[in-house]
Coordinates of C-alpha atoms in Angstrom, one line a residue:
M43 CA 173.4 -81.2 137.5
I44 CA 177.2 -80.6 137.0
A45 CA 179.1 -83.8 137.1
T46 CA 182.4 -84.6 138.8
D47 CA 185.6 -83.6 137.2
T48 CA 186.9 -87.0 136.3
S49 CA 189.9 -86.0 134.3
A50 CA 192.2 -87.6 136.9
Q51 CA 190.6 -91.0 136.1
N52 CA 192.0 -90.8 132.6
L53 CA 195.6 -90.9 134.0
P54 CA 197.4 -94.2 134.4
R55 CA 196.4 -95.5 137.8
F56 CA 199.9 -95.1 139.2
C57 CA 200.1 -91.4 138.3
G58 CA 198.9 -88.3 140.0
V59 CA 198.2 -87.4 143.6
P60 CA 196.0 -90.2 145.1
T61 CA 192.6 -89.0 146.3
F62 CA 189.5 -91.1 147.1
M63 CA 188.5 -92.7 143.8
R64 CA 190.6 -90.0 142.0
A65 CA 187.9 -87.5 142.7
P66 CA 189.1 -83.9 142.8
L67 CA 190.5 -82.5 146.1
V68 CA 188.0 -79.8 147.1
T69 CA 188.2 -77.0 149.7
A70 CA 185.0 -75.0 149.1
H71 CA 181.4 -76.2 149.9
G72 CA 180.2 -75.1 146.5
E73 CA 182.6 -77.4 144.7
F74 CA 180.9 -80.7 145.6
D75 CA 177.6 -82.4 146.4
I76 CA 179.0 -85.5 148.1
G77 CA 182.2 -85.2 150.1
I78 CA 184.6 -88.0 151.2
A79 CA 186.5 -87.3 154.4
G80 CA 189.4 -89.2 155.8
V81 CA 189.4 -89.7 159.6
P82 CA 192.9 -91.1 160.4
F83 CA 192.3 -91.8 164.1
D84 CA 192.5 -95.1 166.1
G85 CA 192.8 -93.7 169.6
G86 CA 189.6 -95.5 170.5
V87 CA 190.8 -99.1 169.8
T88 CA 190.6 -101.7 172.6
A89 CA 193.0 -104.2 170.9
R90 CA 195.3 -103.7 167.9
S91 CA 196.0 -100.2 166.5
G92 CA 196.7 -99.4 162.9
A93 CA 193.4 -98.1 161.5
R94 CA 194.9 -94.6 161.6
Y95 CA 196.5 -95.6 158.3
G96 CA 193.2 -96.7 156.7
P97 CA 192.4 -93.5 154.8
R98 CA 195.8 -93.2 153.3
E99 CA 195.8 -96.8 152.0
I100 CA 192.2 -96.7 150.9
R101 CA 193.0 -93.6 148.8
N102 CA 195.9 -95.5 147.3
M103 CA 193.8 -98.6 146.5
S104 CA 190.8 -96.6 145.3
T105 CA 192.8 -95.6 142.3
M106 CA 191.6 -99.0 141.0
T107 CA 188.0 -97.8 141.1
R108 CA 186.2 -97.3 137.8
A109 CA 183.2 -95.1 137.4
I110 CA 180.3 -97.2 136.0
H111 CA 178.7 -99.9 138.2
H112 CA 178.8 -103.2 136.4
V113 CA 175.4 -104.4 137.9
T114 CA 173.3 -101.2 137.8
G115 CA 175.0 -99.3 135.0
F116 CA 175.0 -96.2 137.3
N117 CA 177.8 -93.7 137.3
P118 CA 177.8 -91.7 140.6
F119 CA 180.4 -89.3 139.2
A120 CA 178.1 -88.3 136.3
A121 CA 175.1 -87.9 138.7
C122 CA 176.7 -85.4 141.0
R123 CA 179.9 -83.7 142.0
V124 CA 182.1 -85.9 144.2
G125 CA 185.1 -84.5 146.1
D126 CA 187.8 -85.5 148.5
V127 CA 187.7 -83.0 151.3
G128 CA 190.9 -84.2 152.9
D129 CA 191.5 -85.5 156.4
V130 CA 190.4 -84.3 159.8
P131 CA 193.4 -82.2 161.0
F132 CA 194.0 -83.6 164.4
T133 CA 195.9 -81.7 167.1
N134 CA 194.7 -83.8 170.1
L135 CA 195.4 -87.4 169.1
Y136 CA 196.2 -88.4 172.7
D137 CA 193.0 -87.1 174.2
L138 CA 190.1 -89.3 173.0
E139 CA 187.3 -86.9 173.7
K140 CA 189.1 -83.8 172.3
A141 CA 190.0 -85.8 169.2
H142 CA 186.3 -86.7 168.8
D143 CA 185.4 -83.0 169.2
E144 CA 187.8 -82.2 166.3
I145 CA 186.1 -84.7 164.1
R146 CA 182.7 -83.1 164.9
Q147 CA 184.1 -79.6 164.3
F148 CA 185.6 -80.6 160.9
L149 CA 182.5 -82.3 159.6
Q150 CA 179.7 -80.2 161.0
P151 CA 180.0 -77.3 158.4
F152 CA 179.6 -79.8 155.6
F153 CA 176.4 -81.3 157.0
Q154 CA 175.1 -77.8 157.9
N155 CA 175.5 -76.9 154.2
G156 CA 173.4 -79.8 153.1
K157 CA 176.2 -82.0 151.9
K158 CA 176.1 -85.8 152.0
M159 CA 179.3 -87.2 153.4
L160 CA 181.2 -90.5 153.3
M161 CA 183.8 -90.9 156.1
V162 CA 186.8 -93.3 155.9
G163 CA 188.3 -94.4 159.2
G164 CA 189.9 -94.9 161.4
D165 CA 188.3 -96.9 164.2
H166 CA 184.6 -97.2 164.9
S167 CA 184.7 -94.7 167.7
I168 CA 184.5 -92.0 165.0
T169 CA 180.9 -92.6 164.2
Y170 CA 179.6 -91.0 167.4
P171 CA 181.2 -87.6 166.7
I172 CA 180.0 -88.0 163.1
F173 CA 176.4 -88.3 164.4
Q174 CA 177.0 -85.2 166.5
A175 CA 178.2 -83.3 163.5
M176 CA 175.1 -84.3 161.5
Q177 CA 172.8 -82.9 164.2
P178 CA 169.8 -84.8 162.8
A179 CA 166.4 -83.2 163.2
E180 CA 165.2 -86.6 164.3
P181 CA 167.1 -89.7 165.4
L182 CA 168.7 -91.6 162.6
G183 CA 168.0 -95.1 161.6
M184 CA 171.0 -97.2 160.8
V185 CA 172.2 -100.3 158.8
H186 CA 175.3 -101.5 160.7
I187 CA 177.5 -104.2 159.2
D188 CA 179.9 -105.5 161.9
A189 CA 181.1 -108.5 163.9
H190 CA 180.4 -106.5 167.1
T191 CA 177.4 -104.5 168.3
D192 CA 179.6 -101.6 169.5
T193 CA 177.0 -100.9 172.3
W194 CA 179.2 -101.7 175.2
D195 CA 179.6 -99.1 177.9
T196 CA 182.9 -98.2 179.6
F197 CA 186.3 -99.8 178.8
A198 CA 189.5 -99.0 180.8
G199 CA 187.9 -95.8 182.1
S200 CA 186.6 -94.4 178.8
K201 CA 183.0 -94.3 177.5
F202 CA 184.0 -93.4 174.0
T203 CA 186.0 -96.3 172.6
H204 CA 185.3 -98.1 169.4
G205 CA 183.2 -100.5 171.4
S206 CA 180.6 -97.9 172.5
P207 CA 179.6 -95.4 169.8
F208 CA 176.1 -96.7 169.3
R209 CA 175.2 -96.8 173.0
R210 CA 176.4 -93.2 173.3
A211 CA 174.4 -92.2 170.1
V212 CA 171.2 -93.8 171.5
E213 CA 171.7 -92.1 174.9
A214 CA 172.2 -88.7 173.1
G215 CA 169.0 -89.1 171.1
L216 CA 171.0 -89.2 167.8
L217 CA 170.2 -92.8 166.9
D218 CA 166.8 -94.5 167.0
P219 CA 167.4 -98.1 168.2
R220 CA 164.0 -99.2 166.9
R221 CA 165.2 -98.3 163.4
T222 CA 168.6 -99.9 163.8
V223 CA 169.7 -103.2 162.4
Q224 CA 173.0 -104.8 163.2
I225 CA 174.2 -107.5 160.7
G226 CA 176.9 -110.2 161.0
I227 CA 177.3 -110.1 164.8
R228 CA 179.5 -112.9 166.2
G229 CA 182.4 -113.8 168.5
A230 CA 182.6 -114.7 172.2
Q231 CA 182.6 -111.8 174.7
N232 CA 183.6 -111.5 178.4
S233 CA 180.4 -109.7 179.1
D234 CA 177.0 -109.8 177.4
S235 CA 176.2 -106.1 178.2
G236 CA 176.6 -104.9 174.6
W237 CA 174.3 -107.6 173.2
R238 CA 171.8 -106.9 176.0
F239 CA 171.8 -103.2 175.4
S240 CA 171.2 -103.7 171.7
H241 CA 168.3 -106.1 172.3
E242 CA 166.7 -104.2 175.3
S243 CA 166.9 -100.8 173.5
G244 CA 165.0 -102.3 170.5
M245 CA 167.7 -102.9 167.9
R246 CA 167.3 -105.7 165.5
V247 CA 170.5 -107.9 165.9
I248 CA 171.2 -110.4 163.2
F249 CA 173.9 -112.8 164.4
I250 CA 175.9 -114.5 161.7
E251 CA 174.1 -117.8 162.3
E252 CA 170.7 -116.2 161.6
F253 CA 172.2 -114.4 158.6
D254 CA 173.2 -117.9 157.2
R255 CA 169.7 -119.3 157.9
M256 CA 167.9 -116.3 156.3
G257 CA 170.1 -115.7 153.3
V258 CA 171.1 -112.4 151.9
E259 CA 167.8 -111.4 150.2
A260 CA 165.8 -112.0 153.3
V261 CA 168.3 -110.0 155.4
I262 CA 168.0 -107.2 152.9
A263 CA 164.2 -107.3 153.2
E264 CA 164.5 -107.3 157.0
A265 CA 167.0 -104.4 157.1
R266 CA 164.7 -102.3 154.8
R267 CA 161.7 -103.1 157.1
V268 CA 163.6 -102.0 160.2
V269 CA 164.9 -98.7 158.9
G270 CA 161.9 -97.8 156.8
M271 CA 162.0 -94.7 154.7
G272 CA 163.2 -92.3 157.4
P273 CA 166.7 -90.7 157.5
T274 CA 169.2 -93.5 157.7
Y275 CA 173.0 -93.9 158.1
L276 CA 175.1 -96.8 156.8
S277 CA 178.1 -97.9 158.9
I278 CA 180.4 -100.6 157.6
D279 CA 183.1 -102.1 159.8
V280 CA 185.4 -104.4 157.7
D281 CA 185.6 -106.9 160.6
G282 CA 182.0 -107.7 159.7
L283 CA 183.6 -109.7 156.9
D284 CA 185.6 -112.9 157.6
P285 CA 189.3 -112.2 158.1
V286 CA 190.0 -114.5 155.1
F287 CA 188.7 -111.5 153.1
A288 CA 189.7 -108.7 155.5
P289 CA 192.8 -109.7 157.6
G290 CA 193.9 -106.0 158.0
T291 CA 191.7 -105.0 160.9
G292 CA 192.2 -104.6 164.6
T293 CA 189.6 -107.0 166.0
P294 CA 189.1 -109.9 163.5
E295 CA 186.4 -112.5 164.2
I296 CA 186.4 -115.8 162.4
G297 CA 183.2 -116.9 160.5
G298 CA 182.1 -113.6 159.0
L299 CA 180.5 -112.4 155.8
T300 CA 182.0 -113.0 152.4
T301 CA 182.8 -110.1 150.0
R302 CA 180.0 -111.2 147.6
E303 CA 177.5 -111.3 150.4
T304 CA 178.5 -107.9 151.6
L305 CA 178.4 -106.3 148.2
Q306 CA 174.9 -107.8 147.6
L307 CA 173.7 -106.6 151.0
I308 CA 174.8 -103.0 150.4
R309 CA 173.4 -103.0 146.9
G310 CA 170.1 -104.1 148.3
L311 CA 169.8 -100.9 150.3
S312 CA 169.1 -98.9 147.1
G313 CA 166.4 -96.3 147.5
L314 CA 166.7 -95.8 151.2
D315 CA 167.0 -92.2 152.6
L316 CA 170.7 -92.4 153.3
R317 CA 172.2 -89.2 154.8
G318 CA 175.7 -90.5 155.2
A319 CA 177.9 -93.5 155.5
D320 CA 181.3 -94.7 156.8
V321 CA 183.8 -97.5 156.2
V322 CA 186.0 -98.1 159.2
E323 CA 188.6 -100.3 160.9
V324 CA 190.8 -101.0 157.9
A325 CA 194.2 -101.4 159.5
P326 CA 196.8 -101.8 156.7
P327 CA 199.7 -102.9 158.8
Y328 CA 198.1 -106.3 159.3
D329 CA 197.6 -106.9 155.6
P330 CA 200.8 -106.4 153.5
S331 CA 198.9 -107.6 150.4
G332 CA 196.7 -104.5 150.4
N333 CA 193.6 -106.5 149.9
T334 CA 191.8 -105.1 152.9
A335 CA 192.4 -101.6 151.7
L336 CA 191.1 -102.6 148.3
L337 CA 188.0 -104.0 150.0
G338 CA 187.6 -100.7 151.9
A339 CA 187.8 -98.8 148.6
T340 CA 185.3 -101.1 147.0
L341 CA 182.8 -100.7 149.9
L342 CA 183.3 -97.0 149.7
Y343 CA 182.4 -97.0 146.0
E344 CA 179.2 -99.1 146.7
A345 CA 178.2 -96.6 149.5
L346 CA 178.9 -93.7 147.1
C347 CA 176.5 -95.2 144.6
L348 CA 173.8 -95.3 147.2
L349 CA 174.3 -91.7 148.3
A350 CA 174.4 -90.5 144.7
E351 CA 171.1 -92.0 143.7
S352 CA 169.2 -89.0 144.9
Y353 CA 171.0 -86.7 142.4
Q354 CA 169.8 -88.7 139.4

């Protein structure tokens, strides 16, 4: 296996053109095994916008990323070729459904060519067109870290906001609700329709209070039980963490996961059949410190390590 060209990682961190984790910018499918794509779109938000700036700031903060994992000793850049494929080139930012179609069209050739992909949002509405681009032969399982189930239906006349991607994915036969676990759910709602859809469709919903009672290791075991060894997707919304750790997000909810719990949880997914992953809802305008973007970059690296395992 040819490893990633990591020459840019030898530059001072403040030098060079920023790419995701200083991986090479790639344009041809033959140049990479795992691609990282920016999806700078927040036209599906129901509250505060700003996640459109997520990919840019995560690229910037990911210059802090080093190669070798301090817990596992694994170097994903040595295991396979990792490349930044750039951003989805939007031309229809003000038409939600057309913008989603542009996401699907941009990503679909990568999946068709057998690539594993990491997507950086952007709001959580982008995951539905990502699933469409993947065209899975069978419905995917999913580990979903979030404060919200994102299984609501229509909001302000649209069925495709960031509150509904997983309802749409189930309806389209792209996501298997019986192989879906949602972790960290919390916060009052004006309607219980999202919670009810998740429960009634068969999803395993772990509210934050149950997470606290179970502990991280038991939650990892439950997540692995639910998704099994079939094809699975990992979706990480940074509002799953407490806003003490991730203030730069559009829909913060008090009482969430800590950074240590989240990192432990993601690492516990090692060995699953992961076909793709995303990190979404980093909204840098609400966090001048840059810590939320640094968190996003760190979560991206952890997800990369999981996807790169299969190339060892």
